[in-house]
Tab-separated table of C-alpha atoms in Angstrom:
chain	number	residue	atom	x	y	z
A	279	MET	CA	-39.862	53.643	41.309
A	280	PRO	CA	-38.798	52.477	44.758
A	281	GLY	CA	-35.083	52.238	45.322
A	282	SER	CA	-33.101	49.480	46.956
A	283	ARG	CA	-31.581	49.555	50.416
A	284	THR	CA	-28.255	50.597	48.971
A	285	GLY	CA	-29.837	53.518	47.215
A	286	ARG	CA	-29.142	52.105	43.768
A	287	PRO	CA	-31.904	51.552	41.229
A	288	PRO	CA	-33.040	47.944	40.916
A	289	VAL	CA	-31.569	45.890	38.110
A	290	ARG	CA	-34.060	45.190	35.394
A	291	ARG	CA	-34.244	41.541	34.417
A	292	THR	CA	-34.878	40.788	30.778
A	293	THR	CA	-37.100	37.870	29.915
A	294	GLY	CA	-35.802	37.454	26.374
A	295	ARG	CA	-34.012	34.468	24.896
A	296	PRO	CA	-30.648	33.400	26.253
A	297	PRO	CA	-27.678	34.468	24.156
A	298	VAL	CA	-27.034	32.088	21.305
A	299	ALA	CA	-23.822	30.133	21.599
A	300	ARG	CA	-21.063	31.334	19.367
A	301	ALA	CA	-20.423	27.862	18.024
A	302	SER	CA	-24.005	27.494	16.855
A	303	ARG	CA	-23.723	30.665	14.750
A	304	GLU	CA	-20.753	29.260	12.873
A	305	ASN	CA	-21.068	27.984	9.361
A	306	PRO	CA	-22.054	24.282	9.458
A	307	VAL	CA	-19.652	23.604	6.595
A	308	ARG	CA	-16.821	25.096	8.634
A	309	ARG	CA	-17.804	23.018	11.684
A	310	LEU	CA	-17.783	19.904	9.538
A	311	TYR	CA	-14.383	20.859	8.150
A	312	ILE	CA	-12.975	21.381	11.661
A	313	ARG	CA	-14.299	18.012	12.825
A	314	ALA	CA	-12.910	16.261	9.753
A	315	ARG	CA	-9.536	17.922	10.253
A	316	LYS	CA	-9.423	16.847	13.900
A	317	ALA	CA	-10.309	13.293	12.912
A	318	TRP	CA	-7.673	13.393	10.162
A	319	ASP	CA	-4.969	14.493	12.627
A	320	ARG	CA	-5.607	11.691	15.110
A	321	PRO	CA	-2.671	9.374	15.900
A	322	LEU	CA	-4.356	6.285	14.431
A	323	THR	CA	-5.430	7.860	11.134
A	324	ALA	CA	-2.494	6.456	9.146
A	325	TYR	CA	-2.904	3.053	10.792
A	326	TYR	CA	-6.565	2.764	9.838
A	327	LEU	CA	-5.998	4.158	6.336
A	328	ILE	CA	-3.297	1.591	5.584
A	329	LEU	CA	-5.168	-1.331	7.109
A	330	GLY	CA	-8.604	-0.452	5.767
A	331	GLY	CA	-7.448	0.769	2.367
A	332	SER	CA	-5.285	-2.277	1.637
A	333	LEU	CA	-7.999	-4.707	2.731
A	334	LEU	CA	-10.639	-2.967	0.611
A	335	ILE	CA	-8.372	-2.980	-2.446
A	336	THR	CA	-7.593	-6.674	-1.937
A	337	VAL	CA	-11.234	-7.703	-1.467
A	338	LEU	CA	-12.412	-5.656	-4.450
A	339	GLY	CA	-9.543	-7.120	-6.459
A	340	LEU	CA	-10.667	-10.656	-5.620
A	341	VAL	CA	-14.165	-9.830	-6.828
A	342	MET	CA	-12.897	-8.363	-10.081
A	343	VAL	CA	-10.438	-11.218	-10.661
A	344	TYR	CA	-13.336	-13.659	-10.383
A	345	SER	CA	-15.420	-11.602	-12.797
A	346	ALA	CA	-12.647	-10.853	-15.323
A	347	SER	CA	-11.027	-14.315	-15.415
A	348	GLN	CA	-14.059	-16.548	-15.958
A	349	ILE	CA	-14.025	-16.367	-19.767
A	350	THR	CA	-10.247	-16.827	-19.950
A	351	ALA	CA	-10.482	-19.913	-17.736
A	352	LEU	CA	-13.266	-21.424	-19.839
A	353	GLN	CA	-11.292	-20.764	-23.025
A	354	LEU	CA	-8.429	-22.772	-21.519
A	355	SER	CA	-10.834	-25.628	-20.634
A	356	LEU	CA	-10.525	-24.825	-16.925
A	357	PRO	CA	-13.220	-24.249	-14.283
A	358	GLY	CA	-14.577	-20.710	-14.265
A	359	SER	CA	-13.295	-20.094	-10.726
A	360	TYR	CA	-9.791	-21.444	-11.440
A	361	PHE	CA	-7.918	-18.132	-11.334
A	362	PHE	CA	-10.054	-16.844	-8.470
A	363	ARG	CA	-9.209	-19.840	-6.298
A	364	LYS	CA	-5.489	-19.380	-6.901
A	365	GLN	CA	-5.742	-15.666	-6.142
A	366	PHE	CA	-7.788	-16.343	-3.017
A	367	LEU	CA	-5.146	-18.809	-1.786
A	368	ALA	CA	-2.441	-16.212	-2.426
A	369	ALA	CA	-4.518	-13.604	-0.567
A	370	VAL	CA	-4.846	-15.912	2.454
A	371	ILE	CA	-1.100	-16.554	2.524
A	372	GLY	CA	-0.484	-12.853	1.973
A	373	GLY	CA	-2.817	-12.043	4.859
A	374	VAL	CA	-0.705	-14.249	7.133
A	375	LEU	CA	2.443	-12.489	5.904
A	376	LEU	CA	0.787	-9.111	6.503
A	377	LEU	CA	-0.130	-10.096	10.068
A	378	VAL	CA	3.358	-11.428	10.783
A	379	ALA	CA	5.045	-8.346	9.318
A	380	SER	CA	2.759	-5.999	11.252
A	381	ARG	CA	3.700	-7.695	14.549
A	382	MET	CA	7.429	-7.938	13.936
A	383	PRO	CA	9.688	-5.399	15.667
A	384	VAL	CA	11.720	-3.002	13.584
A	385	LYS	CA	14.981	-4.720	14.545
A	386	LEU	CA	13.780	-7.991	13.061
A	387	HIS	CA	12.799	-6.255	9.829
A	388	ARG	CA	16.305	-4.864	9.586
A	389	ALA	CA	17.783	-8.294	10.281
A	390	LEU	CA	15.808	-9.741	7.352
A	391	ALA	CA	17.201	-7.213	4.858
A	392	TYR	CA	20.440	-8.984	3.911
A	393	PRO	CA	19.049	-12.569	3.787
A	394	MET	CA	16.138	-11.368	1.648
A	395	LEU	CA	18.466	-9.560	-0.757
A	396	ALA	CA	20.744	-12.600	-1.067
A	397	GLY	CA	17.773	-14.908	-1.630
A	398	SER	CA	16.286	-12.640	-4.298
A	399	VAL	CA	19.583	-12.400	-6.189
A	400	PHE	CA	20.011	-16.186	-6.041
A	401	LEU	CA	16.500	-16.780	-7.413
A	402	MET	CA	17.002	-14.192	-10.165
A	403	ILE	CA	20.143	-16.027	-11.249
A	404	LEU	CA	18.242	-19.331	-11.262
A	405	VAL	CA	15.693	-17.777	-13.628
A	406	GLN	CA	18.372	-17.553	-16.331
A	407	VAL	CA	19.457	-21.179	-15.925
A	408	PRO	CA	18.084	-23.304	-18.801
A	409	GLY	CA	15.554	-25.845	-17.611
A	410	ILE	CA	14.712	-23.869	-14.450
A	411	GLY	CA	13.558	-20.501	-15.760
A	412	VAL	CA	10.208	-20.287	-17.542
A	413	ALA	CA	9.379	-17.786	-20.312
A	414	ILE	CA	5.893	-16.232	-20.427
A	415	ASN	CA	4.862	-13.753	-23.136
A	416	GLY	CA	8.462	-13.457	-24.270
A	417	ASN	CA	9.879	-12.618	-20.819
A	418	GLN	CA	11.905	-15.211	-18.903
A	419	ASN	CA	11.310	-14.122	-15.328
A	420	TRP	CA	9.589	-17.135	-13.783
A	421	ILE	CA	10.513	-20.302	-11.907
A	422	SER	CA	8.144	-23.256	-12.002
A	423	LEU	CA	7.219	-24.746	-8.623
A	424	GLY	CA	5.415	-27.698	-10.098
A	425	GLY	CA	1.977	-27.938	-11.604
A	426	SER	CA	0.399	-24.578	-12.315
A	427	PHE	CA	2.289	-22.722	-9.580
A	428	GLN	CA	5.085	-20.392	-10.587
A	429	ILE	CA	7.067	-17.675	-8.838
A	430	GLN	CA	8.525	-14.423	-10.159
A	431	PRO	CA	11.661	-13.591	-8.114
A	432	SER	CA	11.852	-10.021	-9.425
A	433	GLU	CA	8.711	-9.167	-7.420
A	434	PHE	CA	10.515	-10.143	-4.232
A	435	GLY	CA	13.504	-8.117	-5.421
A	436	LYS	CA	11.434	-4.953	-4.925
A	437	LEU	CA	10.864	-5.763	-1.258
A	438	ALA	CA	14.507	-6.777	-0.827
A	439	LEU	CA	15.754	-3.485	-2.285
A	440	VAL	CA	13.462	-1.477	-0.007
A	441	LEU	CA	14.548	-3.250	3.199
A	442	TRP	CA	18.233	-3.500	2.352
A	443	GLY	CA	18.463	0.043	0.987
A	444	ALA	CA	16.651	1.505	4.007
A	445	ASP	CA	18.907	-0.367	6.433
A	446	LEU	CA	22.059	0.660	4.540
A	447	ILE	CA	21.174	4.347	4.385
A	448	ALA	CA	20.030	4.383	8.019
A	449	ARG	CA	23.353	2.914	9.180
A	450	LYS	CA	25.310	5.478	7.173
A	451	GLU	CA	23.163	8.288	8.535
A	452	ASP	CA	23.916	7.165	12.086
A	453	LYS	CA	27.626	7.334	11.260
A	454	ARG	CA	27.240	10.713	9.510
A	455	LEU	CA	28.575	9.351	6.203
A	456	LEU	CA	25.843	10.599	3.901
A	457	MET	CA	27.570	13.948	3.474
A	458	GLN	CA	30.065	12.240	1.146
A	459	TRP	CA	28.722	11.418	-2.305
A	460	LYS	CA	30.588	8.107	-2.575
A	461	HIS	CA	28.910	6.829	0.599
A	462	MET	CA	25.591	8.053	-0.770
A	463	LEU	CA	25.975	5.993	-3.954
A	464	VAL	CA	28.108	2.998	-2.957
A	465	PRO	CA	27.035	0.256	-2.590
A	466	LEU	CA	23.358	1.229	-3.053
A	467	VAL	CA	23.491	2.163	-6.731
A	468	PRO	CA	25.767	-0.744	-7.862
A	469	VAL	CA	23.548	-3.308	-6.108
A	470	ALA	CA	20.418	-1.742	-7.580
A	471	PHE	CA	21.978	-1.803	-11.055
A	472	MET	CA	22.889	-5.463	-10.538
A	473	LEU	CA	19.241	-6.251	-9.772
A	474	LEU	CA	18.183	-4.234	-12.809
A	475	GLY	CA	20.619	-6.163	-14.998
A	476	LEU	CA	19.284	-9.525	-13.805
A	477	ILE	CA	15.738	-8.362	-14.477
A	478	MET	CA	16.525	-7.002	-17.924
A	479	LEU	CA	18.174	-10.293	-18.894
A	480	GLY	CA	14.658	-11.675	-18.855
A	481	GLY	CA	13.254	-8.696	-20.756
A	482	ASP	CA	10.978	-7.364	-17.985
A	483	MET	CA	11.145	-3.617	-18.605
A	484	GLY	CA	8.146	-2.839	-16.375
A	485	THR	CA	9.630	-4.320	-13.200
A	486	ALA	CA	12.928	-2.570	-13.994
A	487	ILE	CA	11.103	0.777	-14.055
A	488	ILE	CA	9.583	0.095	-10.619
A	489	LEU	CA	12.990	-0.859	-9.196
A	490	THR	CA	14.484	2.342	-10.630
A	491	ALA	CA	11.708	4.372	-8.995
A	492	ILE	CA	12.455	2.723	-5.633
A	493	LEU	CA	16.154	3.597	-6.019
A	494	PHE	CA	15.389	7.233	-6.780
A	495	GLY	CA	12.917	7.371	-3.899
A	496	LEU	CA	15.571	6.163	-1.448
A	497	LEU	CA	18.121	8.648	-2.791
A	498	TRP	CA	15.596	11.478	-2.539
A	499	LEU	CA	14.725	10.619	1.056
A	500	ALA	CA	18.414	10.361	1.914
A	501	GLY	CA	18.864	13.967	0.784
A	502	ALA	CA	20.973	13.344	-2.287
A	503	PRO	CA	22.285	16.596	-3.850
A	504	THR	CA	20.520	17.758	-6.974
A	505	ARG	CA	23.543	17.259	-9.228
A	506	LEU	CA	24.045	13.741	-7.888
A	507	PHE	CA	20.382	12.929	-8.300
A	508	VAL	CA	20.330	14.315	-11.842
A	509	GLY	CA	23.500	12.389	-12.712
A	510	VAL	CA	22.076	9.025	-11.667
A	511	LEU	CA	18.795	9.876	-13.382
A	512	SER	CA	20.637	10.757	-16.603
A	513	ILE	CA	22.541	7.458	-16.631
A	514	ALA	CA	19.357	5.485	-16.018
A	515	GLY	CA	17.542	7.484	-18.697
A	516	MET	CA	20.249	6.838	-21.277
A	517	LEU	CA	20.194	3.123	-20.552
A	518	GLY	CA	16.410	3.139	-20.827
A	519	VAL	CA	16.481	4.917	-24.185
A	520	ILE	CA	19.006	2.412	-25.544
A	521	LEU	CA	16.921	-0.541	-24.362
A	522	ILE	CA	13.775	0.942	-25.900
A	523	LYS	CA	15.372	1.906	-29.218
A	524	THR	CA	16.885	-1.535	-29.706
A	525	SER	CA	13.569	-3.341	-29.189
A	526	PRO	CA	10.824	-3.086	-31.851
A	527	ASN	CA	8.284	-4.387	-29.343
A	528	ARG	CA	9.003	-1.572	-26.882
A	529	MET	CA	8.970	1.029	-29.648
A	530	ALA	CA	5.569	-0.269	-30.734
A	531	ARG	CA	4.246	0.173	-27.195
A	532	PHE	CA	5.258	3.829	-27.221
A	533	SER	CA	3.471	4.309	-30.540
A	534	CYS	CA	0.218	3.110	-28.917
A	535	ILE	CA	-0.006	6.059	-26.529
A	536	GLY	CA	-3.296	7.797	-27.259
A	537	ALA	CA	-4.172	5.350	-30.071
A	538	THR	CA	-7.826	5.111	-31.134
A	539	GLU	CA	-7.499	2.425	-33.833
A	540	PRO	CA	-6.203	-1.123	-33.230
A	541	GLY	CA	-3.847	-1.155	-36.226
A	542	THR	CA	-2.081	-4.190	-37.637
A	543	GLY	CA	1.333	-5.817	-37.712
A	544	VAL	CA	4.107	-4.769	-35.341
A	545	THR	CA	2.340	-1.506	-34.450
A	546	SER	CA	-0.865	-3.261	-33.421
A	547	CYS	CA	-2.496	-1.440	-30.492
A	548	TRP	CA	-5.273	-3.973	-29.972
A	549	GLN	CA	-4.901	-4.232	-26.196
A	550	ALA	CA	-4.550	-0.495	-25.601
A	551	VAL	CA	-7.531	0.430	-27.796
A	552	HIS	CA	-9.849	-2.219	-26.382
A	553	GLY	CA	-8.924	-1.076	-22.889
A	554	ILE	CA	-10.202	2.376	-23.851
A	555	TYR	CA	-13.323	0.783	-25.327
A	556	ALA	CA	-13.996	-0.981	-22.026
A	557	LEU	CA	-13.650	2.231	-20.011
A	558	ALA	CA	-15.777	4.221	-22.468
A	559	SER	CA	-18.641	1.723	-22.422
A	560	GLY	CA	-18.841	1.671	-18.625
A	561	GLY	CA	-20.517	5.034	-18.209
A	562	LEU	CA	-21.148	6.414	-14.751
A	563	PHE	CA	-22.110	3.250	-12.873
A	564	GLY	CA	-21.046	0.538	-15.317
A	565	SER	CA	-22.852	-2.293	-17.040
A	566	GLY	CA	-23.024	-4.378	-13.880
A	567	LEU	CA	-20.747	-6.848	-12.159
A	568	GLY	CA	-19.961	-9.733	-14.516
A	569	ALA	CA	-21.537	-8.028	-17.554
A	570	SER	CA	-18.324	-6.957	-19.298
A	571	VAL	CA	-18.222	-7.470	-23.062
A	572	GLU	CA	-14.505	-6.855	-23.642
A	573	LYS	CA	-13.444	-9.765	-21.451
A	574	TRP	CA	-15.028	-12.170	-23.963
A	575	GLY	CA	-11.759	-12.521	-25.865
A	576	GLN	CA	-11.463	-8.920	-27.079
A	577	LEU	CA	-9.253	-7.589	-24.268
A	578	PRO	CA	-6.020	-9.543	-23.626
A	579	GLU	CA	-4.863	-9.953	-20.016
A	580	ALA	CA	-8.241	-8.825	-18.709
A	581	HIS	CA	-7.646	-10.263	-15.222
A	582	THR	CA	-3.996	-9.186	-14.873
A	583	ASP	CA	-2.532	-6.021	-16.408
A	584	PHE	CA	-5.851	-4.620	-17.715
A	585	ILE	CA	-8.164	-5.484	-14.830
A	586	PHE	CA	-8.694	-1.753	-14.266
A	587	ALA	CA	-10.353	-1.556	-17.714
A	588	VAL	CA	-12.800	-4.347	-16.801
A	589	THR	CA	-13.477	-2.546	-13.511
A	590	GLY	CA	-14.379	0.602	-15.438
A	591	GLU	CA	-16.658	-1.326	-17.771
A	592	GLU	CA	-18.539	-3.198	-15.043
A	593	LEU	CA	-18.494	-0.649	-12.193
A	594	GLY	CA	-18.251	2.523	-14.233
A	595	LEU	CA	-16.648	5.811	-13.303
A	596	ALA	CA	-17.789	5.364	-9.697
A	597	GLY	CA	-15.844	2.120	-9.399
A	598	THR	CA	-12.649	3.423	-10.956
A	599	LEU	CA	-12.710	6.597	-8.860
A	600	SER	CA	-13.173	4.458	-5.747
A	601	VAL	CA	-10.071	2.457	-6.632
A	602	LEU	CA	-8.113	5.657	-7.263
A	603	ALA	CA	-9.285	7.103	-3.937
A	604	LEU	CA	-8.155	3.975	-2.071
A	605	PHE	CA	-4.697	4.124	-3.641
A	606	ALA	CA	-4.495	7.866	-2.907
A	607	ALA	CA	-5.383	7.240	0.750
A	608	LEU	CA	-2.790	4.461	0.942
A	609	GLY	CA	-0.137	6.722	-0.559
A	610	TYR	CA	-0.987	9.585	1.790
A	611	ALA	CA	-0.828	7.292	4.823
A	612	GLY	CA	2.583	5.985	3.760
A	613	ILE	CA	3.924	9.519	3.333
A	614	ARG	CA	2.504	10.457	6.721
A	615	VAL	CA	4.220	7.504	8.409
A	616	ALA	CA	7.525	8.373	6.736
A	617	GLY	CA	7.216	12.059	7.636
A	618	ARG	CA	6.303	11.711	11.318
A	619	THR	CA	8.844	9.136	12.454
A	620	GLU	CA	12.208	9.849	14.050
A	621	ASP	CA	13.680	6.436	13.152
A	622	PRO	CA	15.760	6.722	9.949
A	623	PHE	CA	15.107	3.113	8.915
A	624	VAL	CA	11.355	3.531	9.305
A	625	ARG	CA	11.453	6.744	7.270
A	626	TYR	CA	13.381	5.185	4.381
A	627	ALA	CA	11.493	1.884	4.396
A	628	ALA	CA	8.071	3.548	4.551
A	629	GLY	CA	9.072	5.960	1.785
A	630	GLY	CA	10.413	3.119	-0.350
A	631	VAL	CA	7.245	1.038	0.016
A	632	THR	CA	5.049	4.047	-0.739
A	633	THR	CA	7.123	4.883	-3.818
A	634	TRP	CA	6.886	1.284	-4.988
A	635	ILE	CA	3.105	0.914	-4.650
A	636	THR	CA	2.118	4.356	-5.931
A	637	THR	CA	4.514	4.261	-8.905
A	638	GLN	CA	3.319	0.825	-9.938
A	639	ALA	CA	-0.323	1.890	-9.628
A	640	VAL	CA	0.311	5.041	-11.704
A	641	ILE	CA	2.106	3.077	-14.447
A	642	ASN	CA	-0.619	0.430	-14.644
A	643	ILE	CA	-3.554	2.854	-14.616
A	644	GLY	CA	-1.768	5.254	-16.969
A	645	ALA	CA	-1.251	2.435	-19.489
A	646	VAL	CA	-4.932	1.446	-19.300
A	647	LEU	CA	-5.965	5.066	-19.852
A	648	GLY	CA	-3.666	5.342	-22.862
A	649	LEU	CA	-1.471	7.981	-21.225
A	650	LEU	CA	1.602	5.770	-20.772
A	651	PRO	CA	3.089	2.853	-22.713
A	652	ILE	CA	1.994	-0.630	-21.668
A	653	ALA	CA	4.711	-1.799	-19.265
A	654	GLY	CA	3.208	-5.126	-18.256
A	655	VAL	CA	3.073	-4.412	-14.506
A	656	PRO	CA	0.072	-5.500	-12.398
A	657	LEU	CA	-2.069	-3.190	-10.322
A	658	PRO	CA	-0.848	-3.696	-6.718
A	659	LEU	CA	-3.148	-5.783	-4.476
A	660	PHE	CA	-5.735	-5.779	-7.276
A	661	SER	CA	-4.547	-7.707	-10.327
A	662	TYR	CA	-4.225	-11.466	-10.556
A	663	GLY	CA	-0.815	-12.864	-9.603
A	664	GLY	CA	0.380	-14.427	-6.377
A	665	SER	CA	4.036	-13.508	-6.957
A	666	ALA	CA	3.073	-9.830	-6.958
A	667	LEU	CA	0.496	-10.098	-4.174
A	668	LEU	CA	2.648	-11.815	-1.523
A	669	PRO	CA	5.539	-9.294	-1.288
A	670	THR	CA	3.116	-6.395	-1.619
A	671	MET	CA	1.044	-7.591	1.337
A	672	PHE	CA	4.227	-8.092	3.362
A	673	ALA	CA	5.161	-4.498	2.485
A	674	ILE	CA	1.727	-3.340	3.665
A	675	GLY	CA	2.408	-5.176	6.915
A	676	LEU	CA	5.619	-3.145	7.182
A	677	LEU	CA	3.656	0.089	6.908
A	678	ILE	CA	1.171	-1.121	9.522
A	679	ALA	CA	4.025	-2.007	11.890
A	680	PHE	CA	5.596	1.403	11.378
A	681	ALA	CA	2.253	3.149	11.935
A	682	ARG	CA	1.747	1.196	15.179
A	683	ASP	CA	5.283	1.999	16.316
A	684	ASP	CA	4.538	5.727	16.568
A	685	PRO	CA	4.434	6.685	20.293
A	686	ALA	CA	1.085	8.473	20.002
A	687	ALA	CA	-0.400	5.531	18.081
A	688	ARG	CA	0.888	3.072	20.687
A	689	ALA	CA	-0.758	5.066	23.452
A	690	ALA	CA	-4.034	5.279	21.529
A	691	LEU	CA	-4.027	1.529	20.840
A	692	ALA	CA	-3.270	0.776	24.501
A	693	MET	CA	-6.317	2.777	25.567
A	694	ARG	CA	-8.516	0.646	23.299
A	695	GLN	CA	-7.409	-2.721	24.690
A	696	PRO	CA	-9.692	-4.672	27.088
A	697	ARG	CA	-9.311	-3.310	30.597
A	698	PHE	CA	-9.568	-6.408	32.725
A	699	GLY	CA	-7.207	-7.661	35.384
A	700	ARG	CA	-3.709	-6.263	35.200
A	701	LYS	CA	-4.307	-4.387	31.941
A	702	ARG	CA	-7.057	-2.376	33.589
A	703	ALA	CA	-4.904	-1.664	36.596
A	704	ALA	CA	-2.019	-0.606	34.366
A	705	VAL	CA	-4.201	1.826	32.445
A	706	ARG	CA	-6.174	3.350	35.307
A	707	GLY	CA	-3.477	3.346	37.957
A	708	SER	CA	-4.151	2.895	41.644
A	709	VAL	CA	-7.865	3.658	41.304
A	710	GLY	CA	-8.386	0.854	38.831
A	711	ALA	CA	-6.114	-1.514	40.736
A	712	ALA	CA	-8.912	-2.267	43.206
A	713	GLY	CA	-11.171	-3.279	40.351
A	714	PRO	CA	-10.058	-6.936	40.035
A	715	ARG	CA	-10.187	-7.494	43.817
A	716	ARG	CA	-13.688	-6.018	44.001
A	717	TRP	CA	-14.780	-8.197	41.110
A	718	ASN	CA	-13.338	-11.326	42.769
A	719	THR	CA	-15.139	-10.463	46.045
A	720	MET	CA	-18.480	-10.064	44.269
A	721	ARG	CA	-17.938	-13.366	42.480
A	722	ARG	CA	-17.280	-15.190	45.789
A	723	ARG	CA	-20.435	-13.687	47.349
A	724	ALA	CA	-22.528	-14.770	44.379
A	725	ALA	CA	-21.119	-18.300	44.630
A	726	ALA	CA	-21.869	-18.400	48.379
A	727	ARG	CA	-25.488	-17.339	47.834
A	728	SER	CA	-26.005	-19.950	45.123
A	729	SER	CA	-24.711	-22.672	47.487
A	730	GLY	CA	-27.184	-21.701	50.242
A	731	GLU	CA	-24.737	-20.017	52.639
A	732	ARG	CA	-25.890	-17.020	54.649
């Protein structure tokens, strides 16, 4: 074999395949997991989860309200789309509130806390005034606005407690007062108990449970000591036991947990059992949209508190799991917003809203499944009821505003805006600054050619 000029043997060149890339030898499942994790960790993930999840829940809720309320409307000698039209109007107004809340700065949200709390307390007092308050299903928690429109002030009390409580705790944290237990409790707990008392005067135990959950969520986020947290929880639990023991209706609701027979008299579990019947007859993919049997007078409150049962009957297990997945995504996004912010008010407000929506969804779905007593609370964004939909959509707008306020999310949103004129120059710097001038020059040349100039 002839040698080279340097005296070294020539290098043999192989004609085989090129070495396979290391990434291509990886498990495709692992590659998919890595891509999904990167997408999940993007700055705008929480923003899109909150916006997309809430809109999907609202739209699906409108569809199910239309399907579940037709028979009830016809039984009341009303048009079949009566309840749907009212819910659609509330959704439009709620969409405007969501857009306004999502564009409001955090300072303005904090400024609204005290006026909203004062207005909610005033309306709750008006509910108990004879001739102004309206009783529905034994609970006097409504104010008539004329015609068929009514408002439930306790629903707005949830939003007021979240905003006011978050602002109060944030101010005390800035002043380093949360280390003292009296500043941790006062005036948050007394004001919350005042709201609970006004609600319980009307007999609405379900809304009182949600308000209690919001209070405990705020205390937990504020870092309340375990003994303090347990003490407040014990007092609230004792009051709850007394209120339940002294009411035969509430005791009957507890006896319906896991019931399989309707029963009769005070212990009748008709609604709970027929809700289970609706879920059981749905199967995997349901009987079809609009084909529910239980809504034909067998299942009370089919379009409000037990709309999840009609969803299971018409859309099956696939439909109910989709609803659960949307609420889980919404809850995760709220926790993520609360956990990644450095603003104390944003952390407490986002945590309070997330506690409110997830707790209410768990109580409603748990009652339909027969795992919890029927509390009479609607499924957020899903059930019929404008008084519940409007403050909830405003709260979703809060979460969207907080998700947009994150520095990384702001930068990501700025990169996705149209890059024309000054916006393009601001994004691309000095290189992009010549873009508008070049575009204007090309436009003048085109105009000169069209006019016949040379």
